[in-house]
PDB file of C-alpha atoms in Angstrom:
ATOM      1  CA  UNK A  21      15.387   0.142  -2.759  1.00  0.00           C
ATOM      2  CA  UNK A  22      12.816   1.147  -5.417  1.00  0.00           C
ATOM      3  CA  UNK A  23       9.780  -0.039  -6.419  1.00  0.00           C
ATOM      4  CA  UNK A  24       7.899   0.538 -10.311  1.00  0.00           C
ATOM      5  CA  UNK A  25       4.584   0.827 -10.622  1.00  0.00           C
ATOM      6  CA  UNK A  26       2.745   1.461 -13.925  1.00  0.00           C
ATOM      7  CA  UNK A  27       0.617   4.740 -13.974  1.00  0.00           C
ATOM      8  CA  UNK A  28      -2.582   3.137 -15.030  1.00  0.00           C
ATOM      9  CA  UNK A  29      -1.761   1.070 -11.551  1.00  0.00           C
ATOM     10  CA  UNK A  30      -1.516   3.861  -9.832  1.00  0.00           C
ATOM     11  CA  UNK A  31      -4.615   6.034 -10.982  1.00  0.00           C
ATOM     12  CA  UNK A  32      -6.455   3.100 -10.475  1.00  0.00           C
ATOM     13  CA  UNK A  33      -6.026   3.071  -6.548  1.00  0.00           C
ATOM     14  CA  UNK A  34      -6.206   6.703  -6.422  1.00  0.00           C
ATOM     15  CA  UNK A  35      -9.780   6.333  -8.521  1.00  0.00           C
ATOM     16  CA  UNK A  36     -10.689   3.936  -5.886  1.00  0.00           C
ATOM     17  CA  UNK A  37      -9.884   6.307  -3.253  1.00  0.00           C
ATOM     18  CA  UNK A  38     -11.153   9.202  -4.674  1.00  0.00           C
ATOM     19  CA  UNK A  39     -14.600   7.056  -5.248  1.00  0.00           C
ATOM     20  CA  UNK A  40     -15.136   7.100  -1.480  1.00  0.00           C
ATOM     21  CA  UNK A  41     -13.582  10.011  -0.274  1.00  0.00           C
ATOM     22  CA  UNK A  42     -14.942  10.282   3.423  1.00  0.00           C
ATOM     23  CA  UNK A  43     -13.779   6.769   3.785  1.00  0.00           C
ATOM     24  CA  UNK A  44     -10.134   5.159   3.589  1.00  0.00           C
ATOM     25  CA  UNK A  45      -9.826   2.317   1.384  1.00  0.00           C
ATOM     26  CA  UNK A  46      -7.356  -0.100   0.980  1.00  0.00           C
ATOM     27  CA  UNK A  47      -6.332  -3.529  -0.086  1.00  0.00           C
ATOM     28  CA  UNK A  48      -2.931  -5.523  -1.246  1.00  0.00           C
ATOM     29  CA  UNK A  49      -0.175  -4.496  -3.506  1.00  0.00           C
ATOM     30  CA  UNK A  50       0.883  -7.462  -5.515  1.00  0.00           C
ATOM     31  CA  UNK A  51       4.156  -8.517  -7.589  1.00  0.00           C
ATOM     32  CA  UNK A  52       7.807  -8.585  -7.649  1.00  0.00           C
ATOM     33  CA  UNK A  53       9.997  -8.155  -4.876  1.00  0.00           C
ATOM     34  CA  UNK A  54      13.372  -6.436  -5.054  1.00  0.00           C
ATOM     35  CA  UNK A  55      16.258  -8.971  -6.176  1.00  0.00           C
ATOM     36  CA  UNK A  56      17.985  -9.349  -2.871  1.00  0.00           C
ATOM     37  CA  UNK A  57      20.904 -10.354  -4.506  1.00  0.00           C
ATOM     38  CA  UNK A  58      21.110  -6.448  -5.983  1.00  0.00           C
ATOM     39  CA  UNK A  59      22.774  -3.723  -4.823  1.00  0.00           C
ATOM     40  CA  UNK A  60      19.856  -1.913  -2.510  1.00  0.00           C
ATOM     41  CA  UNK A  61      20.763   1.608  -4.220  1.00  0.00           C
ATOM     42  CA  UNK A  62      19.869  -0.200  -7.663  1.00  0.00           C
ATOM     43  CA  UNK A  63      17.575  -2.934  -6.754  1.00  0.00           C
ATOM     44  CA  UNK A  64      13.842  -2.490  -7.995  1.00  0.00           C
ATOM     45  CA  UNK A  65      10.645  -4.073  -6.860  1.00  0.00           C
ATOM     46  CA  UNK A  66       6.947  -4.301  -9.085  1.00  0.00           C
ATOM     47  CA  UNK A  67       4.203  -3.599  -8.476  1.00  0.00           C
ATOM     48  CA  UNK A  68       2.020  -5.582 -10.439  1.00  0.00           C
ATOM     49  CA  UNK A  69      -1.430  -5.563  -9.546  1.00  0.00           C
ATOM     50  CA  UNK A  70      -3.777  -4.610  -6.568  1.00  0.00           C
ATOM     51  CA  UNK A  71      -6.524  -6.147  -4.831  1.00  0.00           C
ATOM     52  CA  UNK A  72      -8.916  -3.689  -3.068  1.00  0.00           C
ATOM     53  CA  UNK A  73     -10.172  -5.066   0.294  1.00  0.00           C
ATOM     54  CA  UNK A  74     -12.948  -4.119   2.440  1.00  0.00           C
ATOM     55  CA  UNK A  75     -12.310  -2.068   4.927  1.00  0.00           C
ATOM     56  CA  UNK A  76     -13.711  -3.501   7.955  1.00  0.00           C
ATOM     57  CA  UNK A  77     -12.630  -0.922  10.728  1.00  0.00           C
ATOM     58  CA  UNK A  78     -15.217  -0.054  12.852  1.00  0.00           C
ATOM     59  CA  UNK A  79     -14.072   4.221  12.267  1.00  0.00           C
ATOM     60  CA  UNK A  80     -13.915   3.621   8.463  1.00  0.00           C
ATOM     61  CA  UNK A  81     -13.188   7.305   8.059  1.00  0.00           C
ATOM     62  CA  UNK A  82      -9.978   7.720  10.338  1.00  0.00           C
ATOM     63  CA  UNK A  83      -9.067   3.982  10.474  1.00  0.00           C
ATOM     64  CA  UNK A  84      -8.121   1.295   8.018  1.00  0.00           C
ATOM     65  CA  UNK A  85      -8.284  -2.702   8.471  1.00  0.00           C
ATOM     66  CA  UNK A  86      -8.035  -5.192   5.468  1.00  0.00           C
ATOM     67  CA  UNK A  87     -10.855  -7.880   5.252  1.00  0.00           C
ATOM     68  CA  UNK A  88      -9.485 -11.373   6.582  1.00  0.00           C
ATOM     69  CA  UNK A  89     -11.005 -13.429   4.157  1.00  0.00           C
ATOM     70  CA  UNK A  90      -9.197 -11.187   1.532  1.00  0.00           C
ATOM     71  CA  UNK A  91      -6.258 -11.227   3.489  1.00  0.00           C
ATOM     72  CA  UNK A  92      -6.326 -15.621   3.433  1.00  0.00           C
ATOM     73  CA  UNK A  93      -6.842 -15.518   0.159  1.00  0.00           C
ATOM     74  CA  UNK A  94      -4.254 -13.564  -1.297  1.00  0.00           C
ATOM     75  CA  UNK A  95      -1.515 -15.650   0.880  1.00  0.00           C
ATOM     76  CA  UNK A  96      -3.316 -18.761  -0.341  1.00  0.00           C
ATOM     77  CA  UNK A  97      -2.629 -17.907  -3.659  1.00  0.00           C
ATOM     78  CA  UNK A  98       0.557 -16.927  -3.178  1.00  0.00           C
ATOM     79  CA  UNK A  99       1.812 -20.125  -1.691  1.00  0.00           C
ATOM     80  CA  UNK A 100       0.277 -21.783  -4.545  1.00  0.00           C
ATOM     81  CA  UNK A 101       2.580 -19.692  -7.152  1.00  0.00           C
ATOM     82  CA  UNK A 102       0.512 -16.573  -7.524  1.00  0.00           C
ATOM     83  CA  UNK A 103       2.113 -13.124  -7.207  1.00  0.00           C
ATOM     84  CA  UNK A 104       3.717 -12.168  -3.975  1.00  0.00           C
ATOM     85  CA  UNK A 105       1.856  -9.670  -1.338  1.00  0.00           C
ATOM     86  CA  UNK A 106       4.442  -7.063  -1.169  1.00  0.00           C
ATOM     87  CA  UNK A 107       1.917  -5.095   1.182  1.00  0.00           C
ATOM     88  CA  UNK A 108      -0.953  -2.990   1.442  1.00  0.00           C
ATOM     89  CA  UNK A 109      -2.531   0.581  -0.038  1.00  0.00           C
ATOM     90  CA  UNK A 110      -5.210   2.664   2.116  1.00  0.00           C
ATOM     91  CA  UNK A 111      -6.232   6.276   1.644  1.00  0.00           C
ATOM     92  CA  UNK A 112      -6.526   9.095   3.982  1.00  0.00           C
ATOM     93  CA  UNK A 113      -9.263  11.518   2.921  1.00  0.00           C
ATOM     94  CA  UNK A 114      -8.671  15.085   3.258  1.00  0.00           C
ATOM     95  CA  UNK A 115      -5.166  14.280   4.574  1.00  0.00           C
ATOM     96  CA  UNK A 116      -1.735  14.044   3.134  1.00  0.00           C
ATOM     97  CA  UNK A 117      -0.267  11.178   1.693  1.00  0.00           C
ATOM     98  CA  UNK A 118       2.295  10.343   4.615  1.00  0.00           C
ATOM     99  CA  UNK A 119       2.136   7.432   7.595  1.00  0.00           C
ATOM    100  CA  UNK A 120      -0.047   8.820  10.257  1.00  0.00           C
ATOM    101  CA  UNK A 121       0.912   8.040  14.622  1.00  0.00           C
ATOM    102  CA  UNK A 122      -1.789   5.592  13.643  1.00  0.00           C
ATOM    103  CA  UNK A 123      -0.603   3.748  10.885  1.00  0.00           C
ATOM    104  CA  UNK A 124       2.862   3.444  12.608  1.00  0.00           C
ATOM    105  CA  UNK A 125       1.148   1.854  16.017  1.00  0.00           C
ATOM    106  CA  UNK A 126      -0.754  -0.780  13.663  1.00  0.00           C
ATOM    107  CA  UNK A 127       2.312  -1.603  11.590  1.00  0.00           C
ATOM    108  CA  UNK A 128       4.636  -4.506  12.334  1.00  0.00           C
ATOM    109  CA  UNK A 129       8.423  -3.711  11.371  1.00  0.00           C
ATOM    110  CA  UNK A 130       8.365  -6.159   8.386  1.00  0.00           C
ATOM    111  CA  UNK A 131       9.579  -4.754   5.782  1.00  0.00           C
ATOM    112  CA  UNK A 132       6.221  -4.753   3.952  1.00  0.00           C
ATOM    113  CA  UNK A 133       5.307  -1.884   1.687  1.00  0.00           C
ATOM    114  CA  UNK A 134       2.297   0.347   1.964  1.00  0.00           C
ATOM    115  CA  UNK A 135       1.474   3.283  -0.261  1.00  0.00           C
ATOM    116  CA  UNK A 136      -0.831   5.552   1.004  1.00  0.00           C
ATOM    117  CA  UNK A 137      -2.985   8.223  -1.513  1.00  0.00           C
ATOM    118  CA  UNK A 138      -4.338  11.473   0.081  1.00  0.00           C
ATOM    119  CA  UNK A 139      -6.427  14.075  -1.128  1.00  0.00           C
ATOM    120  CA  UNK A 140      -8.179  15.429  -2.996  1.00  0.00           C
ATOM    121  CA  UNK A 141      -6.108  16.564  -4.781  1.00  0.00           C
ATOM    122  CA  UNK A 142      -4.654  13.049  -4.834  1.00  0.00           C
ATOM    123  CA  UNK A 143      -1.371  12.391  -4.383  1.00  0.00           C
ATOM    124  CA  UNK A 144       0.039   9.128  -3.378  1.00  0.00           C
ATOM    125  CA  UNK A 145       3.415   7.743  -1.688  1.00  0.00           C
ATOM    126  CA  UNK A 146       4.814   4.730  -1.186  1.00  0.00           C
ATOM    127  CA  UNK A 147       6.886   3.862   2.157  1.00  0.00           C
ATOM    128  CA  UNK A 148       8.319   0.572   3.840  1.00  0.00           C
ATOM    129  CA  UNK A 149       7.455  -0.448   7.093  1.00  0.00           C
ATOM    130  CA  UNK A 150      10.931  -0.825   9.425  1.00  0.00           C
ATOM    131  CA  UNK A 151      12.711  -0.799  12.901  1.00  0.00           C
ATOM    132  CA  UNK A 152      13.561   2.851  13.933  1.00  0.00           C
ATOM    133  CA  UNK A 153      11.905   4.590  10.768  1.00  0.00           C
ATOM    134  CA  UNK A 154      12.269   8.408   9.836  1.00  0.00           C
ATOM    135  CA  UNK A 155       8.500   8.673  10.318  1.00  0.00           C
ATOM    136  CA  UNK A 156       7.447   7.647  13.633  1.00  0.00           C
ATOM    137  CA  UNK A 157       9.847   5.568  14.383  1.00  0.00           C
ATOM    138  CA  UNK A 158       8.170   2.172  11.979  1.00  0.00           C
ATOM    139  CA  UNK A 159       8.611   4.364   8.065  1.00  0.00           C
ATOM    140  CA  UNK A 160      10.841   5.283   5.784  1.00  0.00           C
ATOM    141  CA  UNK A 161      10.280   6.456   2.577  1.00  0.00           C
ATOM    142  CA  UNK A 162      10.842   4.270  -0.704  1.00  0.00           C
ATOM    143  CA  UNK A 163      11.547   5.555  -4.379  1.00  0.00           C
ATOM    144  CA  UNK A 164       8.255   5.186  -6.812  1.00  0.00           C
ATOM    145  CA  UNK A 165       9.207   4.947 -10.025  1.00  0.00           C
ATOM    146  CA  UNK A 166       5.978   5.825 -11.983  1.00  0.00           C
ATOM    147  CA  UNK A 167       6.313   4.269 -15.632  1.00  0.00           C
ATOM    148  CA  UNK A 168       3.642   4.912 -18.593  1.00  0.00           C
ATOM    149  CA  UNK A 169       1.230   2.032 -18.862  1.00  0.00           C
ATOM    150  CA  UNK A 170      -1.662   1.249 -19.685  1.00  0.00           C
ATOM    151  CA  UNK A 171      -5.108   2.214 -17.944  1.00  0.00           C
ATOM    152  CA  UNK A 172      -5.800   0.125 -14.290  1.00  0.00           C
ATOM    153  CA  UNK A 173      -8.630  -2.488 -15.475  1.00  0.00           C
TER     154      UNK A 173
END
């Protein structure tokens, strides 16, 4: 499995990140699933769009948790035809850009996506969330394939 993701995408969660950097920040990661029907060697997601999200943790700076409301909203939409939530983004300032003890207690084994940026200096990584994972037992690590595009909005 791999998932694309334009580079103006990209910079624009790591300028988000970098915009609050004692904080981690996150929101949705929106778009195309992999074709199931593909070969999972071959098979490649998009990544569309992103919708930041508060983060309403009570730690903001060692602890991420999505806003509800923007939470309902996005699967609203999505049931109504709008692009699928493939998962979620959040930062970890001053850290590195891998799934903490944390993140893998607070994720359910759903196959849902979450990149995480780190820094500064940024750098960001993209992982899927799984039974028996290479990374605390819930992660393993998923392909970004990082095309030209045009600037985040």
């Amino acid at each position: 499995m791999k998932l694309r993701i334009s580079r103006g995408l990209l910079d624009g969660i790591v300028a988000l990140a970098s915009k609050t950097p004692g904080e981690e920040v996150c929101g949705l990661l929106l778009g195309l699933p992999p074709l199931a029907a593909a070969a999972p060697a071959t098979a490649a997601g998009t990544i569309e769009s992103f919708l930041p999200a508060t983060n309403v943790a009570p730690d903001r700076a060692r602890h991420f948790e999505i806003d509800p409301a923007t939470l309902i909203r996005a699967h609203r939409a999505e049931r109504d035809g709008g692009p699928a939530i493939l998962g979620c983004f959040h930062s970890h300032p001053g850290g590195d850009p891998t799934p903490s003890a944390e993140d893998a207690a607070q994720a359910e084994a759903n196959g849902a996506l979450w990149l995480i940026c780190a820094g500064p200096p940024w750098t960001a990584s993209l992982w899927k969330a799984v039974t028996n994972g290479a990374v605390h037992g819930r992660f393993d690590p998923v392909p970004m394939i990082v095309d030209p595009g045009p600037s985040a909005p």
